[in-house]
């Protein structure tokens, strides 16, 4: 019964987090049109990490403790965007190779007919 409750809570949290702004942006970046923007959006990841570092400094000098949540969120989102940059390059390269092969196959098929 406890496992069932944990599973239901995890499913509910997953469904809720699908609509978080950074997850929506990453979903768009994973599309064919968005893959070329992976490297520029690594700068957004660096901005998140810089913001988290500034908030952590504020916390060390007596800031409110609820900022710990924003620090954790900034680190998590920053790492997501930083990790996605190289992944987008690899995925874009694979897709372009696949499209190039399809173009060659379709042009050779037209020539043989």
Short mmCIF file of N, CA and C in Angstrom, two decimals:
data_model
loop_
_atom_site.label_atom_id
_atom_site.label_comp_id
_atom_site.label_asym_id
_atom_site.label_seq_id
_atom_site.Cartn_x
_atom_site.Cartn_y
_atom_site.Cartn_z
N UNK A 1 0.82 -1.19 0.00
CA UNK A 1 0.00 0.00 0.00
C UNK A 1 0.87 1.27 0.00
N UNK A 2 1.93 1.24 0.78
CA UNK A 2 2.83 2.40 0.84
C UNK A 2 3.53 2.61 -0.50
N UNK A 3 3.93 1.52 -1.14
CA UNK A 3 4.55 1.62 -2.46
C UNK A 3 3.58 2.22 -3.46
N UNK A 4 2.32 1.84 -3.38
CA UNK A 4 1.30 2.39 -4.27
C UNK A 4 1.17 3.90 -4.07
N UNK A 5 1.17 4.35 -2.82
CA UNK A 5 1.06 5.78 -2.54
C UNK A 5 2.26 6.54 -3.07
N UNK A 6 3.46 5.98 -2.91
CA UNK A 6 4.66 6.62 -3.45
C UNK A 6 4.62 6.69 -4.98
N UNK A 7 4.14 5.63 -5.58
CA UNK A 7 4.05 5.62 -7.04
C UNK A 7 3.05 6.67 -7.53
N UNK A 8 1.91 6.77 -6.87
CA UNK A 8 0.92 7.77 -7.26
C UNK A 8 1.46 9.19 -7.08
N UNK A 9 2.20 9.40 -5.99
CA UNK A 9 2.78 10.73 -5.75
C UNK A 9 3.83 11.04 -6.82
N UNK A 10 4.64 10.05 -7.19
CA UNK A 10 5.66 10.26 -8.21
C UNK A 10 5.02 10.56 -9.57
N UNK A 11 3.95 9.86 -9.89
CA UNK A 11 3.26 10.10 -11.16
C UNK A 11 2.65 11.50 -11.17
N UNK A 12 2.04 11.89 -10.07
CA UNK A 12 1.46 13.23 -9.99
C UNK A 12 2.52 14.32 -10.11
N UNK A 13 3.66 14.13 -9.45
CA UNK A 13 4.74 15.10 -9.54
C UNK A 13 5.31 15.17 -10.95
N UNK A 14 5.44 14.02 -11.58
CA UNK A 14 5.93 14.00 -12.97
C UNK A 14 4.98 14.75 -13.89
N UNK A 15 3.69 14.51 -13.73
CA UNK A 15 2.70 15.21 -14.57
C UNK A 15 2.71 16.70 -14.33
N UNK A 16 2.94 17.12 -13.09
CA UNK A 16 2.99 18.54 -12.78
C UNK A 16 4.25 19.19 -13.35
N UNK A 17 5.39 18.53 -13.23
CA UNK A 17 6.65 19.12 -13.67
C UNK A 17 6.81 19.16 -15.19
N UNK A 18 5.96 18.45 -15.92
CA UNK A 18 6.02 18.53 -17.37
C UNK A 18 5.77 19.96 -17.86
N UNK A 19 5.03 20.72 -17.09
CA UNK A 19 4.63 22.06 -17.50
C UNK A 19 5.46 23.15 -16.83
N UNK A 20 6.56 22.78 -16.20
CA UNK A 20 7.46 23.78 -15.65
C UNK A 20 8.12 24.52 -16.82
N UNK A 21 8.37 25.81 -16.69
CA UNK A 21 8.88 26.59 -17.83
C UNK A 21 10.19 26.05 -18.43
N UNK A 22 11.13 25.64 -17.59
CA UNK A 22 12.39 25.15 -18.16
C UNK A 22 12.19 23.81 -18.86
N UNK A 23 11.27 22.99 -18.36
CA UNK A 23 11.01 21.72 -19.03
C UNK A 23 10.31 21.92 -20.36
N UNK A 24 9.42 22.91 -20.43
CA UNK A 24 8.79 23.23 -21.72
C UNK A 24 9.83 23.74 -22.71
N UNK A 25 10.75 24.56 -22.23
CA UNK A 25 11.81 25.08 -23.11
C UNK A 25 12.71 23.95 -23.58
N UNK A 26 13.08 23.04 -22.69
CA UNK A 26 13.92 21.92 -23.11
C UNK A 26 13.18 21.00 -24.08
N UNK A 27 11.87 20.85 -23.90
CA UNK A 27 11.10 20.04 -24.84
C UNK A 27 11.13 20.66 -26.23
N UNK A 28 11.01 22.00 -26.30
CA UNK A 28 11.09 22.68 -27.60
C UNK A 28 12.50 22.54 -28.17
N UNK A 29 13.52 22.64 -27.33
CA UNK A 29 14.90 22.53 -27.81
C UNK A 29 15.20 21.14 -28.36
N UNK A 30 14.49 20.13 -27.90
CA UNK A 30 14.71 18.77 -28.40
C UNK A 30 14.06 18.54 -29.76
N UNK A 31 13.20 19.49 -30.20
CA UNK A 31 12.57 19.33 -31.52
C UNK A 31 13.60 19.61 -32.61
N UNK A 32 13.27 19.30 -33.84
CA UNK A 32 14.21 19.49 -34.95
C UNK A 32 14.56 20.97 -35.10
N UNK A 33 13.57 21.85 -34.96
CA UNK A 33 13.82 23.29 -35.10
C UNK A 33 14.65 23.84 -33.96
N UNK A 34 14.53 23.25 -32.78
CA UNK A 34 15.19 23.81 -31.62
C UNK A 34 16.60 23.31 -31.38
N UNK A 35 17.02 22.24 -32.05
CA UNK A 35 18.33 21.66 -31.78
C UNK A 35 19.47 22.63 -32.04
N UNK A 36 19.32 23.49 -33.02
CA UNK A 36 20.41 24.42 -33.34
C UNK A 36 20.62 25.46 -32.24
N UNK A 37 19.67 25.60 -31.33
CA UNK A 37 19.77 26.57 -30.26
C UNK A 37 20.34 25.97 -28.97
N UNK A 38 20.80 24.74 -29.00
CA UNK A 38 21.31 24.09 -27.79
C UNK A 38 22.52 24.78 -27.19
N UNK A 39 23.48 25.14 -28.04
CA UNK A 39 24.70 25.79 -27.53
C UNK A 39 24.40 27.20 -27.00
N UNK A 40 23.64 28.05 -27.72
CA UNK A 40 23.34 29.37 -27.14
C UNK A 40 22.58 29.28 -25.81
N UNK A 41 21.75 28.25 -25.65
CA UNK A 41 21.00 28.13 -24.41
C UNK A 41 21.86 27.60 -23.27
N UNK A 42 23.09 27.19 -23.57
CA UNK A 42 24.02 26.87 -22.49
C UNK A 42 24.35 28.13 -21.70
N UNK A 43 24.28 29.29 -22.35
CA UNK A 43 24.48 30.56 -21.64
C UNK A 43 23.39 30.78 -20.60
N UNK A 44 22.18 30.33 -20.91
CA UNK A 44 21.11 30.43 -19.92
C UNK A 44 21.43 29.55 -18.71
N UNK A 45 22.02 28.38 -18.97
CA UNK A 45 22.45 27.52 -17.87
C UNK A 45 23.51 28.17 -17.02
N UNK A 46 24.46 28.85 -17.67
CA UNK A 46 25.49 29.57 -16.92
C UNK A 46 24.88 30.70 -16.10
N UNK A 47 23.86 31.35 -16.63
CA UNK A 47 23.17 32.41 -15.90
C UNK A 47 22.48 31.86 -14.66
N UNK A 48 21.82 30.70 -14.82
CA UNK A 48 21.20 30.06 -13.66
C UNK A 48 22.24 29.74 -12.59
N UNK A 49 23.40 29.23 -12.99
CA UNK A 49 24.44 28.89 -12.01
C UNK A 49 25.01 30.14 -11.35
N UNK A 50 25.18 31.20 -12.12
CA UNK A 50 25.67 32.44 -11.55
C UNK A 50 24.67 33.01 -10.54
N UNK A 51 23.40 32.95 -10.88
CA UNK A 51 22.37 33.42 -9.97
C UNK A 51 22.36 32.59 -8.69
N UNK A 52 22.51 31.28 -8.83
CA UNK A 52 22.56 30.41 -7.65
C UNK A 52 23.76 30.75 -6.78
N UNK A 53 24.90 31.03 -7.40
CA UNK A 53 26.09 31.39 -6.62
C UNK A 53 25.89 32.71 -5.89
N UNK A 54 25.27 33.68 -6.55
CA UNK A 54 25.01 34.97 -5.89
C UNK A 54 24.03 34.81 -4.72
N UNK A 55 23.00 33.98 -4.92
CA UNK A 55 22.05 33.74 -3.84
C UNK A 55 22.71 33.00 -2.68
N UNK A 56 23.60 32.07 -2.99
CA UNK A 56 24.31 31.34 -1.93
C UNK A 56 25.21 32.28 -1.14
N UNK A 57 25.82 33.23 -1.82
CA UNK A 57 26.64 34.23 -1.12
C UNK A 57 25.77 35.08 -0.20
N UNK A 58 24.62 35.46 -0.69
CA UNK A 58 23.69 36.23 0.13
C UNK A 58 23.27 35.43 1.37
N UNK A 59 23.04 34.10 1.17
CA UNK A 59 22.67 33.25 2.29
C UNK A 59 23.78 33.19 3.34
N UNK A 60 25.02 33.12 2.89
CA UNK A 60 26.14 33.04 3.83
C UNK A 60 26.28 34.31 4.66
N UNK A 61 25.80 35.41 4.13
CA UNK A 61 25.90 36.69 4.84
C UNK A 61 24.60 37.05 5.54
N UNK A 62 23.79 36.05 5.85
CA UNK A 62 22.60 36.29 6.66
C UNK A 62 21.31 36.46 5.89
N UNK A 63 21.22 35.95 4.68
CA UNK A 63 19.98 36.05 3.92
C UNK A 63 18.93 35.10 4.47
N UNK A 64 17.69 35.26 4.03
CA UNK A 64 16.61 34.38 4.52
C UNK A 64 16.84 32.93 4.08
N UNK A 65 16.46 32.00 4.94
CA UNK A 65 16.76 30.59 4.68
C UNK A 65 15.95 30.00 3.52
N UNK A 66 14.83 30.61 3.17
CA UNK A 66 14.04 30.08 2.07
C UNK A 66 14.76 30.23 0.73
N UNK A 67 15.83 31.03 0.68
CA UNK A 67 16.60 31.16 -0.55
C UNK A 67 17.34 29.88 -0.91
N UNK A 68 17.48 28.97 0.07
CA UNK A 68 18.10 27.68 -0.23
C UNK A 68 17.34 26.95 -1.33
N UNK A 69 16.03 27.09 -1.34
CA UNK A 69 15.22 26.47 -2.40
C UNK A 69 15.56 27.06 -3.76
N UNK A 70 15.73 28.36 -3.83
CA UNK A 70 16.07 29.00 -5.10
C UNK A 70 17.49 28.64 -5.55
N UNK A 71 18.40 28.46 -4.59
CA UNK A 71 19.76 28.03 -4.93
C UNK A 71 19.72 26.64 -5.54
N UNK A 72 18.99 25.73 -4.91
CA UNK A 72 18.89 24.36 -5.44
C UNK A 72 18.23 24.36 -6.81
N UNK A 73 17.18 25.15 -6.97
CA UNK A 73 16.50 25.24 -8.27
C UNK A 73 17.41 25.81 -9.34
N UNK A 74 18.18 26.83 -9.00
CA UNK A 74 19.11 27.43 -9.96
C UNK A 74 20.20 26.46 -10.37
N UNK A 75 20.73 25.71 -9.42
CA UNK A 75 21.76 24.73 -9.76
C UNK A 75 21.18 23.64 -10.65
N UNK A 76 19.99 23.14 -10.32
CA UNK A 76 19.38 22.07 -11.10
C UNK A 76 19.10 22.53 -12.54
N UNK A 77 18.49 23.69 -12.69
CA UNK A 77 18.17 24.19 -14.03
C UNK A 77 19.43 24.53 -14.81
N UNK A 78 20.43 25.09 -14.13
CA UNK A 78 21.69 25.40 -14.81
C UNK A 78 22.38 24.16 -15.35
N UNK A 79 22.39 23.10 -14.54
CA UNK A 79 23.02 21.86 -15.00
C UNK A 79 22.24 21.22 -16.15
N UNK A 80 20.91 21.35 -16.11
CA UNK A 80 20.10 20.81 -17.22
C UNK A 80 20.48 21.47 -18.54
N UNK A 81 20.57 22.80 -18.53
CA UNK A 81 20.88 23.51 -19.78
C UNK A 81 22.34 23.31 -20.20
N UNK A 82 23.25 23.26 -19.23
CA UNK A 82 24.66 23.04 -19.59
C UNK A 82 24.87 21.65 -20.17
N UNK A 83 24.17 20.67 -19.65
CA UNK A 83 24.31 19.30 -20.16
C UNK A 83 23.64 19.15 -21.53
N UNK A 84 22.61 19.93 -21.78
CA UNK A 84 21.89 19.77 -23.04
C UNK A 84 22.65 20.31 -24.24
N UNK A 85 23.55 21.27 -24.05
CA UNK A 85 24.28 21.86 -25.17
C UNK A 85 25.03 20.84 -26.01
N UNK A 86 25.94 20.05 -25.43
CA UNK A 86 26.65 19.04 -26.22
C UNK A 86 25.72 17.94 -26.75
N UNK A 87 24.71 17.60 -25.98
CA UNK A 87 23.76 16.58 -26.44
C UNK A 87 23.04 17.07 -27.69
N UNK A 88 22.68 18.35 -27.72
CA UNK A 88 21.98 18.88 -28.89
C UNK A 88 22.88 18.85 -30.13
N UNK A 89 24.18 19.11 -29.96
CA UNK A 89 25.09 19.03 -31.10
C UNK A 89 25.15 17.62 -31.67
N UNK A 90 25.23 16.64 -30.80
CA UNK A 90 25.29 15.25 -31.25
C UNK A 90 23.99 14.88 -31.95
N UNK A 91 22.86 15.21 -31.35
CA UNK A 91 21.57 14.88 -31.96
C UNK A 91 21.38 15.59 -33.30
N UNK A 92 21.82 16.85 -33.39
CA UNK A 92 21.70 17.59 -34.64
C UNK A 92 22.57 16.96 -35.71
N UNK A 93 23.78 16.53 -35.35
CA UNK A 93 24.65 15.86 -36.32
C UNK A 93 24.06 14.56 -36.82
N UNK A 94 23.48 13.78 -35.93
CA UNK A 94 22.85 12.52 -36.33
C UNK A 94 21.67 12.77 -37.26
N UNK A 95 20.86 13.76 -36.93
CA UNK A 95 19.69 14.06 -37.77
C UNK A 95 20.12 14.58 -39.14
N UNK A 96 21.14 15.42 -39.18
CA UNK A 96 21.59 15.93 -40.48
C UNK A 96 22.20 14.81 -41.33
N UNK A 97 22.92 13.88 -40.71
CA UNK A 97 23.43 12.73 -41.47
C UNK A 97 22.29 11.90 -42.04
N UNK A 98 21.28 11.67 -41.22
CA UNK A 98 20.12 10.89 -41.67
C UNK A 98 19.40 11.60 -42.81
N UNK A 99 19.24 12.92 -42.70
CA UNK A 99 18.58 13.67 -43.77
C UNK A 99 19.42 13.66 -45.04
N UNK A 100 20.74 13.74 -44.91
CA UNK A 100 21.62 13.70 -46.07
C UNK A 100 21.51 12.35 -46.79
N UNK A 101 21.49 11.28 -46.01
CA UNK A 101 21.34 9.94 -46.62
C UNK A 101 20.02 9.81 -47.34
N UNK A 102 18.95 10.34 -46.73
CA UNK A 102 17.64 10.26 -47.37
C UNK A 102 17.61 11.05 -48.67
N UNK A 103 18.26 12.22 -48.68
CA UNK A 103 18.31 13.01 -49.91
C UNK A 103 19.08 12.27 -51.00
N UNK A 104 20.20 11.63 -50.64
CA UNK A 104 20.98 10.89 -51.61
C UNK A 104 20.20 9.70 -52.15
N UNK A 105 19.50 9.02 -51.27
CA UNK A 105 18.69 7.87 -51.70
C UNK A 105 17.55 8.30 -52.60
N UNK A 106 16.91 9.41 -52.27
CA UNK A 106 15.79 9.86 -53.09
C UNK A 106 16.28 10.40 -54.44
N UNK A 107 17.45 11.03 -54.48
CA UNK A 107 17.96 11.53 -55.74
C UNK A 107 18.46 10.37 -56.61
N UNK A 108 19.04 9.34 -56.00
CA UNK A 108 19.47 8.18 -56.79
C UNK A 108 18.29 7.38 -57.28
N UNK A 109 17.18 7.37 -56.54
CA UNK A 109 15.98 6.67 -56.97
C UNK A 109 15.36 7.37 -58.17
N UNK A 110 15.43 8.70 -58.21
CA UNK A 110 14.89 9.45 -59.34
C UNK A 110 15.75 9.26 -60.57
N UNK A 111 17.04 9.06 -60.39
CA UNK A 111 17.93 8.88 -61.52
C UNK A 111 17.78 7.51 -62.16
N UNK A 112 17.46 6.50 -61.36
CA UNK A 112 17.35 5.14 -61.89
C UNK A 112 16.01 4.88 -62.55
N UNK A 113 15.02 5.69 -62.31
CA UNK A 113 13.69 5.46 -62.88
C UNK A 113 13.61 5.95 -64.28
#
